[in-house]
Amino acid sequence: MIRKYWTQGKCLVSWSLIASGVNSAFGYDLESTIEQFEKSAFSSVSTCEESLSADSVLSERRRELKSKSRYGIEQVLEAAGLTPEKRRLYQARRVVGDYYDEVPLKTPDLFLKRLRSILTEREYLDVSGQIKAWNRNELSAFNERLEALFFDLFSDLSSRRSELSLIEMRKELLDLCRLYSNIFDRSSSVYERAIWISQWASKQEDRARFAYETMLSFTRDREPKLVLGFMQANPFFKDAVRLRHDPTLIVTTAFEKETPNAAVVSFYRNMRYSDEAWLAMSVDARKVILDKMSDHFVSTVYDTEKLRSTPDYFANKLKTEGMVSGRVIFEFTQDGYAISPTATIRRIEEVAKITNETHSFHGHIVGEVPSSDPQEFLKFDAWFKDANWQLMFQGFEEGLFPNKYTQIKKTSYWETFGDAAENKFLTLGYRTGIYGNARTPGYIKVGLELRDPTRKIARWDGLIQRIAEVIAQRKWNVLADNLSTGIKSLKIDEIESILWSAGIEQEYMIKMLVSEESNSRSIGVPLSNFRELMITNWKNGKSRPIPGAVMDRLDRARKIYLDGLVHLSREIAILDRRGESYSSEDIRSAILHWVTEWAQQARPAEIFSAL
């Protein structure tokens, strides 16, 4: 829940209002104070400013009573009648509140003064010497990362996902100090520091990401061996795919799952309900509640939270992707990136099993490429189009077809990987400018997105792994100067001419067949002239015509396909004579049946080697 307030960037001053409620045993109602904070979490900044005067009075009252009391904060909370869970929640907020209600720190002394209010004397002495040795930039870095640590530790306390005690929170803080000391202090050996950092991050992937990103920001340039040693020792990096131009950098992956079905209610709830109250309701009742919470646009549903049983790698909030046929399309995403493609693949498999759905998965694969090399972009674009043809033909064999969100292919309007380069709405799309800055000067982050390419979950393994390796090695650079010609899309009049020659003589029938397939998006593909196609071998970058035996197979499949369309036209003519009705969807389904039959006979995906 804390995550929500931070992401809104509002009401940070109210942390001390929560902290002031400590004196509920002396006349202040802590629980009502917490409720007041909950209600004001999304209020405007002006509302927050209006509460400052009352806030300062409460804070002063708290300090006065605390100085007179010989009891510790835990005892005061217990005396106030709070449950252990409420006390843990309050303690977490108090630590965060004390931390964030101060002005930004610029010197170690001011920072240590703040830490002294959180740590015991012994703990303080343990870390103060280390922190005093840091320079201003290092201190600023620690200050910033401490925010991220609190962000992760306390974001789910209100949903009872965490059972952290104050002692455990202090341990996390001390570990963070030691982590930064091992990163900043070069007096110890690189090996010893890398092993310590790896052990600190050996149990949780979010810790491994945290340590890795910190080292990339502050030691990669001056001490790359520390980063490499950590990556070598840490189990989460075992299957990581490293970039060719810099082995300290990796290809990152993630997934999304879209669904209109009730599967979402097993992962997310309205935050007004406890887990127990939510699960006590029927599935249909829970789905109605989530549907009403959606604004029916692409957005985040901020009033949702994960259930305790939801896998940790799910994002904290549920998202929506608009509406289709009157049904809300929900989307759950991965919380952060996966360090290795293997992790994302296993998560897709797990979610498919939990939801009993194999459709509407999207996979994201992100790496770095040179940003301003037109020749490299042309080579990438050639590989990219081949990859899309290969994926599309594999989809045809499964009975999957392009729609307005996954087109067959699209001509690139870009000359380089610029900040706005995008070719998203394909089976394999790409985007730049949305993934943050690249670590390497002269490079840009580019992401490839697999958009529901298959219903066979086992295929995701090869797809994500292969694309990650292609990005890491930039394997499109193997291409020689002679770019492959690609498949030429037929124009509507060309398709109509072929159908006429095949024996479909009624003009209205031809136009109906073509128009019902959205300007020949799928119906024309099997009729393409494959004999003119030059195929690129992406192992050596050389292009060649399709082998004779493969061409014979394509010709036989093309004849079967045309015979099927002729047979379909005759069936439609019979229905017309009888006066029997049929729908456009009936015609579309029949056409796609024959496209699938063609793909299974011709196996055109085997021609391509991009993936």
XYZ file of C-alpha atoms in Angstrom:
611
model
C 0.000 0.000 0.000
C 2.876 2.339 0.744
C 4.042 1.787 -2.819
C 0.819 3.350 -4.056
C 1.283 6.530 -2.041
C 4.866 6.968 -3.167
C 4.055 6.459 -6.818
C 1.418 9.139 -6.554
C 4.019 11.552 -5.180
C 1.514 13.067 -2.741
C 1.038 13.528 0.980
C 4.566 12.579 2.025
C 4.265 15.073 4.898
C 1.552 12.878 6.356
C 4.095 10.276 7.450
C 4.766 12.307 10.567
C 1.019 12.533 11.131
C 1.020 8.751 11.396
C 4.042 8.834 13.670
C 2.260 11.341 15.921
C -0.430 8.791 16.676
C 1.949 6.968 19.017
C 0.288 8.692 21.943
C -3.073 7.027 21.533
C -2.635 5.707 25.033
C -2.486 9.324 26.194
C -5.581 10.603 24.464
C -4.954 10.123 20.759
C -6.625 7.381 18.739
C -3.904 5.776 16.628
C -6.233 3.683 14.509
C -8.382 6.662 13.579
C -5.199 8.568 12.766
C -4.168 5.766 10.412
C -7.619 5.814 8.857
C -7.283 9.577 8.418
C -4.047 8.986 6.541
C -5.649 6.307 4.380
C -8.456 8.652 3.369
C -6.083 11.496 2.590
C -3.566 9.437 0.607
C -4.786 10.716 -2.726
C -5.757 14.215 -1.608
C -4.223 17.227 -3.265
C -0.983 18.843 -2.238
C -2.901 21.859 -0.945
C -4.833 19.621 1.432
C -1.555 18.259 2.716
C -0.276 21.779 3.307
C -3.382 22.691 5.284
C -2.684 19.828 7.691
C 0.840 20.968 8.516
C -0.086 23.104 11.502
C -2.073 20.323 13.184
C 0.662 17.876 12.276
C 3.347 19.921 14.012
C 1.249 20.127 17.178
C 0.825 16.355 17.260
C 4.523 15.798 16.615
C 5.449 18.111 19.469
C 2.995 16.298 21.765
C 4.540 12.979 20.801
C 8.077 14.164 21.566
C 6.994 15.620 24.906
C 5.282 12.462 26.089
C 8.028 10.239 24.751
C 10.624 12.136 26.761
C 8.573 11.703 29.949
C 7.861 8.034 29.408
C 10.316 5.323 30.392
C 8.554 2.906 28.066
C 9.806 2.070 24.598
C 7.715 2.596 21.496
C 6.684 -1.078 21.349
C 5.405 -0.976 24.917
C 3.467 2.210 24.241
C 1.795 0.654 21.234
C 0.965 -2.466 23.197
C -0.495 -0.387 26.003
C -2.676 1.330 23.421
C -4.307 -2.014 22.733
C -3.022 -2.470 19.199
C -2.756 -5.942 17.764
C 0.741 -7.222 16.872
C -0.056 -6.773 13.183
C -1.131 -3.155 13.706
C 2.000 -2.522 15.755
C 4.224 -3.897 12.981
C 2.426 -1.751 10.437
C 2.821 1.316 12.594
C 6.497 0.640 13.297
C 7.215 0.329 9.586
C 5.478 3.595 8.862
C 7.247 5.273 11.737
C 10.660 4.268 10.395
C 9.741 5.421 6.913
C 8.089 8.543 8.291
C 11.095 9.548 10.375
C 13.220 8.953 7.324
C 11.216 10.882 4.768
C 9.884 13.820 6.732
C 13.372 15.348 6.901
C 14.969 17.587 4.318
C 17.405 15.928 1.862
C 20.742 15.124 3.469
C 24.034 16.517 2.233
C 26.585 15.501 4.848
C 27.398 12.256 6.689
C 26.796 13.910 10.073
C 23.209 14.837 9.241
C 22.589 11.428 7.788
C 24.053 9.647 10.795
C 21.916 11.780 13.088
C 18.860 10.398 11.348
C 20.102 6.807 11.497
C 20.821 7.189 15.200
C 17.105 7.640 15.854
C 16.412 4.285 14.187
C 19.325 2.063 15.273
C 20.489 0.914 18.675
C 23.755 2.333 20.006
C 25.687 -0.796 19.111
C 24.204 -0.906 15.622
C 24.953 2.757 15.141
C 28.607 2.330 16.106
C 28.862 -0.606 13.718
C 27.935 1.461 10.669
C 28.894 5.039 11.497
C 32.585 4.534 10.795
C 31.796 3.069 7.390
C 29.418 5.848 6.409
C 31.798 8.631 7.474
C 34.289 7.319 4.925
C 31.881 7.816 2.027
C 32.038 10.872 -0.184
C 29.033 13.011 -0.976
C 28.132 11.126 -4.160
C 28.317 7.781 -2.392
C 26.228 9.087 0.486
C 23.681 10.448 -1.939
C 23.575 7.072 -3.669
C 22.988 5.276 -0.380
C 20.306 7.780 0.563
C 18.527 7.157 -2.737
C 18.826 3.377 -2.536
C 17.583 3.349 1.034
C 14.349 4.750 -0.344
C 14.138 1.796 -2.726
C 14.777 -0.614 0.139
C 11.988 0.868 2.248
C 9.846 0.841 -0.861
C 10.282 -2.924 -1.232
C 10.191 -3.799 2.460
C 7.073 -1.926 3.482
C 4.940 -1.718 0.377
C 2.866 -4.777 1.278
C 2.587 -4.431 5.051
C -1.026 -3.299 4.993
C -2.025 -6.434 3.090
C -0.295 -8.529 5.761
C 2.108 -10.004 3.228
C 5.060 -9.125 5.460
C 5.629 -10.121 9.053
C 8.690 -7.948 9.601
C 9.487 -6.872 13.123
C 11.353 -3.683 13.918
C 14.449 -5.778 14.695
C 14.239 -7.344 11.251
C 13.855 -3.918 9.686
C 16.975 -2.738 11.462
C 18.823 -5.808 10.219
C 17.848 -4.923 6.673
C 19.152 -1.416 7.204
C 22.453 -2.674 8.636
C 22.813 -5.127 5.748
C 22.276 -2.282 3.343
C 25.052 -0.290 5.009
C 27.389 -3.271 4.741
C 26.360 -3.792 1.128
C 27.337 -0.259 0.219
C 30.550 -0.502 2.181
C 31.527 -3.558 0.133
C 30.638 -1.723 -3.059
C 32.387 1.569 -2.209
C 35.372 0.438 -0.129
C 38.208 -0.816 -2.341
C 40.562 -1.611 0.543
C 39.387 -5.253 0.626
C 39.969 -7.725 -2.194
C 37.556 -7.772 -5.113
C 36.988 -11.501 -4.607
C 35.967 -11.168 -0.944
C 33.631 -8.270 -1.657
C 32.028 -9.986 -4.648
C 31.386 -13.122 -2.578
C 29.848 -11.107 0.293
C 27.575 -9.173 -2.067
C 26.578 -12.384 -3.830
C 25.668 -14.057 -0.542
C 23.631 -11.012 0.493
C 21.647 -11.374 -2.722
C 21.544 -15.158 -3.013
C 17.982 -15.825 -1.808
C 15.814 -13.172 -3.496
C 15.915 -12.007 -7.091
C 14.898 -8.465 -6.157
C 18.000 -8.260 -3.937
C 20.167 -9.556 -6.764
C 18.733 -6.890 -9.089
C 19.223 -4.262 -6.395
C 22.903 -5.111 -5.832
C 23.557 -5.467 -9.559
C 21.994 -2.131 -10.497
C 23.875 -0.393 -7.675
C 27.209 -1.760 -8.848
C 26.434 -0.819 -12.442
C 25.766 2.744 -11.333
C 28.816 3.250 -9.113
C 31.560 0.692 -9.769
C 31.153 -0.683 -13.306
C 33.500 1.840 -14.908
C 36.208 1.867 -12.253
C 35.937 -1.719 -11.018
C 34.258 -4.010 -13.578
C 35.862 -7.082 -11.966
C 33.653 -6.578 -8.911
C 30.513 -6.712 -11.080
C 31.799 -9.726 -13.014
C 32.796 -11.527 -9.815
C 29.352 -10.945 -8.352
C 27.668 -12.202 -11.541
C 29.860 -15.280 -11.541
C 29.052 -16.139 -7.920
C 25.364 -15.224 -7.727
C 22.898 -18.045 -8.574
C 20.386 -15.724 -10.258
C 22.947 -14.869 -12.957
C 23.715 -18.501 -13.791
C 21.605 -18.455 -16.982
C 21.815 -14.710 -17.678
C 22.493 -13.733 -21.294
C 25.336 -11.190 -21.421
C 25.794 -8.516 -24.058
C 28.664 -9.088 -26.457
C 30.051 -5.543 -26.241
C 30.082 -5.514 -22.423
C 29.837 -8.726 -20.322
C 28.788 -6.740 -17.223
C 25.452 -6.025 -18.973
C 22.647 -8.511 -19.573
C 19.543 -8.958 -21.699
C 16.511 -8.612 -19.421
C 13.136 -10.287 -19.903
C 9.598 -10.009 -18.543
C 6.069 -11.140 -19.387
C 2.468 -9.917 -19.381
C -0.762 -11.904 -19.311
C -4.061 -10.487 -20.536
C -7.403 -12.073 -19.765
C -11.099 -11.133 -19.548
C -11.766 -14.126 -17.353
C -12.140 -14.525 -13.619
C -8.573 -15.806 -13.133
C -7.568 -12.347 -11.898
C -9.620 -12.664 -8.702
C -7.258 -15.403 -7.503
C -4.312 -12.987 -7.630
C -5.681 -9.515 -6.842
C -8.331 -8.029 -4.581
C -9.948 -4.698 -3.873
C -7.725 -3.225 -1.158
C -10.759 -2.485 1.041
C -11.100 -6.214 1.687
C -8.797 -8.483 3.645
C -7.584 -11.660 1.984
C -9.995 -13.684 4.081
C -13.021 -11.511 3.275
C -12.138 -11.479 -0.414
C -11.758 -15.248 -0.680
C -15.004 -15.786 1.242
C -16.957 -14.227 -1.641
C -17.898 -16.110 -4.775
C -15.678 -15.845 -7.853
C -18.450 -14.065 -9.755
C -18.930 -11.497 -6.982
C -15.225 -10.736 -6.878
C -15.075 -10.389 -10.661
C -17.968 -7.905 -10.610
C -16.101 -5.795 -8.044
C -12.914 -5.723 -10.129
C -14.870 -4.948 -13.308
C -16.495 -1.942 -11.631
C -13.085 -0.705 -10.457
C -11.822 -0.525 -14.033
C -12.203 2.713 -15.973
C -12.347 0.604 -19.177
C -9.190 2.221 -20.536
C -5.563 1.146 -20.552
C -4.566 2.002 -17.003
C -3.427 0.783 -13.588
C -6.138 -0.109 -11.057
C -4.555 1.555 -8.038
C -7.110 0.306 -5.515
C -6.041 -3.311 -6.037
C -3.484 -5.334 -4.112
C -1.975 -8.781 -4.397
C -3.267 -11.603 -2.268
C -0.767 -13.260 0.045
C -0.891 -16.383 -2.109
C -0.017 -14.477 -5.297
C 3.478 -15.287 -6.604
C 6.061 -12.691 -5.576
C 7.021 -11.943 -9.148
C 3.590 -10.445 -9.920
C 3.419 -6.633 -9.969
C 1.738 -5.051 -6.955
C -1.157 -3.600 -8.943
C -3.560 -5.015 -11.495
C -3.822 -3.292 -14.880
C -6.518 -3.047 -17.530
C -6.135 -3.079 -21.307
C -9.534 -1.605 -22.173
C -12.619 -3.552 -23.253
C -13.305 -6.092 -25.995
C -16.891 -7.108 -26.839
C -18.140 -5.510 -23.629
C -15.689 -7.378 -21.387
C -12.915 -5.753 -19.358
C -9.477 -7.048 -20.335
C -7.240 -7.279 -17.279
C -3.486 -7.542 -17.424
C -1.081 -8.770 -14.801
C 2.582 -8.076 -15.287
C 5.923 -9.058 -13.849
C 7.330 -6.980 -10.986
C 10.625 -5.800 -12.443
C 12.679 -7.708 -14.961
C 13.926 -11.270 -14.747
C 17.702 -11.625 -14.676
C 17.661 -14.689 -16.920
C 15.297 -15.719 -19.734
C 14.854 -19.029 -17.922
C 13.087 -17.283 -15.039
C 10.555 -15.595 -17.323
C 9.940 -18.836 -19.206
C 9.247 -20.734 -15.967
C 6.865 -17.982 -14.848
C 4.898 -18.115 -18.096
C 4.582 -21.869 -17.635
C 3.421 -21.435 -14.034
C 0.836 -18.753 -14.855
C -0.512 -20.835 -17.764
C -0.979 -23.736 -15.372
C -2.607 -21.617 -12.652
C -5.010 -19.833 -15.009
C -5.540 -22.812 -17.315
C -4.991 -20.393 -20.219
C -2.331 -20.471 -22.921
C -3.409 -17.370 -24.848
C -2.610 -13.643 -24.571
C 0.895 -13.919 -23.156
C 3.379 -11.226 -24.171
C 7.114 -11.577 -23.683
C 9.532 -8.627 -23.469
C 13.243 -8.939 -24.259
C 15.386 -5.816 -23.734
C 19.014 -5.065 -24.564
C 21.342 -2.355 -25.882
C 22.231 -1.582 -29.497
C 24.155 1.259 -31.214
C 21.762 4.161 -31.614
C 22.927 5.923 -34.777
C 24.290 3.391 -37.262
C 22.033 3.312 -40.372
C 23.750 0.231 -41.822
C 23.233 -1.796 -38.658
C 19.617 -0.693 -38.489
C 19.019 -1.935 -42.052
C 20.465 -5.321 -41.112
C 18.350 -5.451 -37.963
C 15.249 -4.542 -39.964
C 15.938 -7.407 -42.406
C 16.274 -9.879 -39.523
C 13.226 -8.388 -37.820
C 10.994 -8.916 -40.875
C 12.245 -12.465 -41.391
C 11.511 -13.202 -37.735
C 7.969 -11.887 -38.134
C 7.320 -14.015 -41.245
C 8.635 -17.049 -39.405
C 6.424 -16.404 -36.376
C 3.399 -15.679 -38.543
C 3.748 -18.938 -40.482
C 4.168 -20.878 -37.256
C 0.977 -19.205 -36.058
C -0.818 -20.224 -39.266
C 0.035 -23.841 -38.522
C -1.599 -23.437 -35.095
C -4.663 -21.709 -36.555
C -3.590 -18.240 -35.322
C -3.895 -15.246 -37.603
C -2.954 -11.575 -37.644
C -5.480 -9.040 -36.413
C -5.405 -5.291 -35.941
C -2.957 -5.768 -33.052
C -0.629 -8.247 -34.788
C -0.133 -7.407 -38.426
C 1.837 -9.522 -40.884
C 4.591 -6.999 -41.404
C 5.052 -3.279 -41.623
C 7.599 -1.246 -43.538
C 9.984 0.553 -41.215
C 9.813 4.328 -41.328
C 12.977 4.668 -39.270
C 16.569 4.970 -40.357
C 18.260 4.280 -37.006
C 17.376 3.184 -33.487
C 16.255 6.687 -32.539
C 14.426 7.660 -29.366
C 11.046 7.213 -31.065
C 11.701 4.138 -33.212
C 8.721 1.814 -33.039
C 7.197 -1.069 -34.964
C 5.046 -2.442 -32.198
C 1.876 -4.001 -33.551
C 3.368 -7.123 -35.074
C 3.688 -10.670 -33.801
C 7.197 -9.541 -32.873
C 7.291 -5.790 -32.266
C 10.078 -3.459 -31.242
C 10.226 -0.159 -29.381
C 12.847 2.267 -28.121
C 12.750 5.299 -25.843
C 10.684 3.708 -23.056
C 13.222 1.524 -21.247
C 15.449 4.156 -19.657
C 18.960 5.113 -20.636
C 21.501 2.641 -21.947
C 24.589 2.060 -19.821
C 26.941 2.301 -22.794
C 27.615 5.689 -24.451
C 26.364 5.762 -28.030
C 23.892 2.933 -27.398
C 20.148 2.866 -26.846
C 17.884 0.355 -25.141
C 15.622 -1.522 -27.517
C 12.891 -3.939 -26.527
C 11.399 -6.729 -28.625
C 7.879 -7.836 -27.701
C 6.428 -11.236 -28.552
C 2.703 -10.561 -28.838
C 0.705 -13.755 -28.284
C 2.730 -15.734 -30.864
C 1.650 -19.240 -29.841
C -0.765 -21.336 -27.821
C 1.927 -23.945 -27.209
C 3.542 -22.931 -23.922
C 6.542 -25.172 -24.574
C 7.462 -22.968 -27.563
C 8.039 -19.930 -25.321
C 11.270 -21.507 -24.090
C 12.945 -21.440 -27.481
C 11.476 -18.098 -28.542
C 12.572 -15.983 -25.560
C 15.961 -17.669 -25.250
C 16.701 -17.339 -28.959
C 15.686 -13.668 -29.196
C 17.737 -12.856 -26.080
C 20.793 -14.416 -27.716
C 20.171 -12.562 -30.982
C 20.030 -9.214 -29.143
C 23.045 -10.017 -26.974
C 25.233 -10.931 -29.950
C 23.505 -8.579 -32.426
C 23.469 -11.511 -34.790
C 21.819 -9.502 -37.553
C 25.301 -8.088 -38.263
C 26.217 -11.384 -39.932
C 24.142 -10.213 -42.884
C 26.084 -9.383 -46.057
C 25.340 -6.288 -48.116
C 22.846 -8.141 -50.308
C 19.700 -7.942 -48.207
C 17.076 -10.658 -48.632
C 14.146 -9.707 -50.833
C 11.406 -10.795 -48.449
C 7.910 -11.954 -49.394
C 6.058 -9.575 -51.671
C 2.519 -8.945 -50.447
C -0.065 -9.324 -53.196
C -2.398 -6.477 -54.025
C -6.135 -7.072 -53.948
C -6.502 -7.041 -57.734
C -3.683 -9.617 -58.008
C -5.476 -11.938 -55.559
C -8.745 -11.500 -57.428
C -7.039 -12.397 -60.725
C -5.581 -15.589 -59.235
C -8.980 -16.643 -57.832
C -10.620 -16.002 -61.226
C -8.022 -18.128 -62.967
C -8.582 -20.914 -60.418
C -12.221 -21.247 -61.461
C -14.142 -18.806 -59.246
C -15.944 -16.886 -61.991
C -18.536 -14.922 -59.995
C -17.129 -11.432 -59.399
C -19.238 -10.859 -56.270
C -17.910 -14.125 -54.818
C -14.289 -13.109 -55.335
C -14.814 -9.690 -53.769
C -16.646 -11.268 -50.830
C -13.798 -13.718 -50.179
C -11.163 -10.994 -50.321
C -13.045 -8.277 -48.438
C -13.996 -10.593 -45.599
C -10.321 -11.124 -44.915
C -9.536 -7.463 -44.197
C -7.913 -6.560 -47.512
C -6.233 -9.923 -48.021
C -4.373 -9.957 -44.696
C -4.297 -13.759 -44.669
C -6.057 -15.079 -47.770
C -3.384 -13.779 -50.133
C -0.308 -15.093 -48.312
C -0.468 -18.710 -49.634
C -0.788 -17.292 -53.162
C 2.489 -15.340 -52.955
C 5.223 -16.065 -55.496
C 7.723 -17.926 -53.354
C 9.903 -18.666 -56.401
C 11.089 -15.035 -56.385
C 12.006 -15.174 -52.698
C 15.647 -14.993 -51.617
C 16.063 -16.562 -48.171
C 18.745 -15.410 -45.725
C 20.716 -17.982 -43.780
C 21.199 -16.159 -40.466
C 24.125 -18.367 -39.520
C 26.357 -17.051 -42.300
C 24.422 -14.044 -43.595
C 24.160 -15.341 -47.167
C 20.989 -15.379 -49.256
C 19.816 -18.055 -51.669
C 16.651 -19.172 -53.504
C 14.325 -21.726 -51.949
C 15.571 -25.295 -52.664
C 13.708 -27.207 -55.376
C 12.283 -29.884 -53.075
C 10.868 -27.247 -50.724
C 9.428 -25.313 -53.679
C 7.650 -28.459 -54.891
C 6.080 -28.845 -51.449
C 4.900 -25.219 -51.539
C 3.396 -25.680 -55.007
C 1.433 -28.776 -53.946
C 0.102 -26.978 -50.866
C -0.844 -23.939 -52.983
C -2.941 -26.131 -55.308
C -4.727 -27.748 -52.338
C -5.426 -24.279 -50.974
C -6.885 -22.959 -54.246
C -9.012 -26.094 -54.652
C -10.340 -25.467 -51.138
C -11.341 -21.878 -51.972
C -13.056 -23.037 -55.186
C -14.958 -25.651 -53.167
C -15.926 -22.951 -50.645
C -17.238 -20.671 -53.408
C -19.422 -23.482 -54.722
C -20.847 -24.138 -51.243
C -21.708 -20.454 -50.921
C -23.390 -20.491 -54.357
C -25.562 -23.443 -53.301
C -26.605 -21.627 -50.116
C -27.484 -18.563 -52.185
C -29.679 -20.580 -54.538
C -31.484 -22.187 -51.616
C -31.953 -18.817 -49.931
C -30.175 -20.024 -46.820
C -28.347 -17.468 -44.704
C -24.725 -17.390 -43.617
C -22.613 -14.829 -41.795
C -19.380 -13.086 -42.655
C -17.834 -14.922 -39.712
C -18.798 -18.229 -41.357
C -16.902 -17.222 -44.502
C -13.915 -15.971 -42.532
C -13.686 -19.198 -40.520
C -13.821 -21.274 -43.709
C -11.056 -19.214 -45.341
C -8.829 -19.475 -42.278
C -9.422 -23.223 -42.181
C -7.886 -23.496 -45.644
C -5.026 -21.131 -44.703
C -4.233 -23.420 -41.771
C -4.423 -26.453 -44.049
C -2.003 -24.762 -46.473
C 0.480 -23.905 -43.664
C 0.447 -27.436 -42.301
C 1.065 -28.887 -45.774
C 3.613 -26.294 -46.960
C 5.466 -25.740 -43.628
C 6.715 -22.308 -44.798
C 8.144 -21.415 -41.376
C 10.951 -23.906 -42.025
C 12.220 -21.675 -44.835
C 13.292 -18.998 -42.357
C 16.128 -19.180 -39.831
C 15.809 -15.859 -37.964
C 14.620 -17.728 -34.881
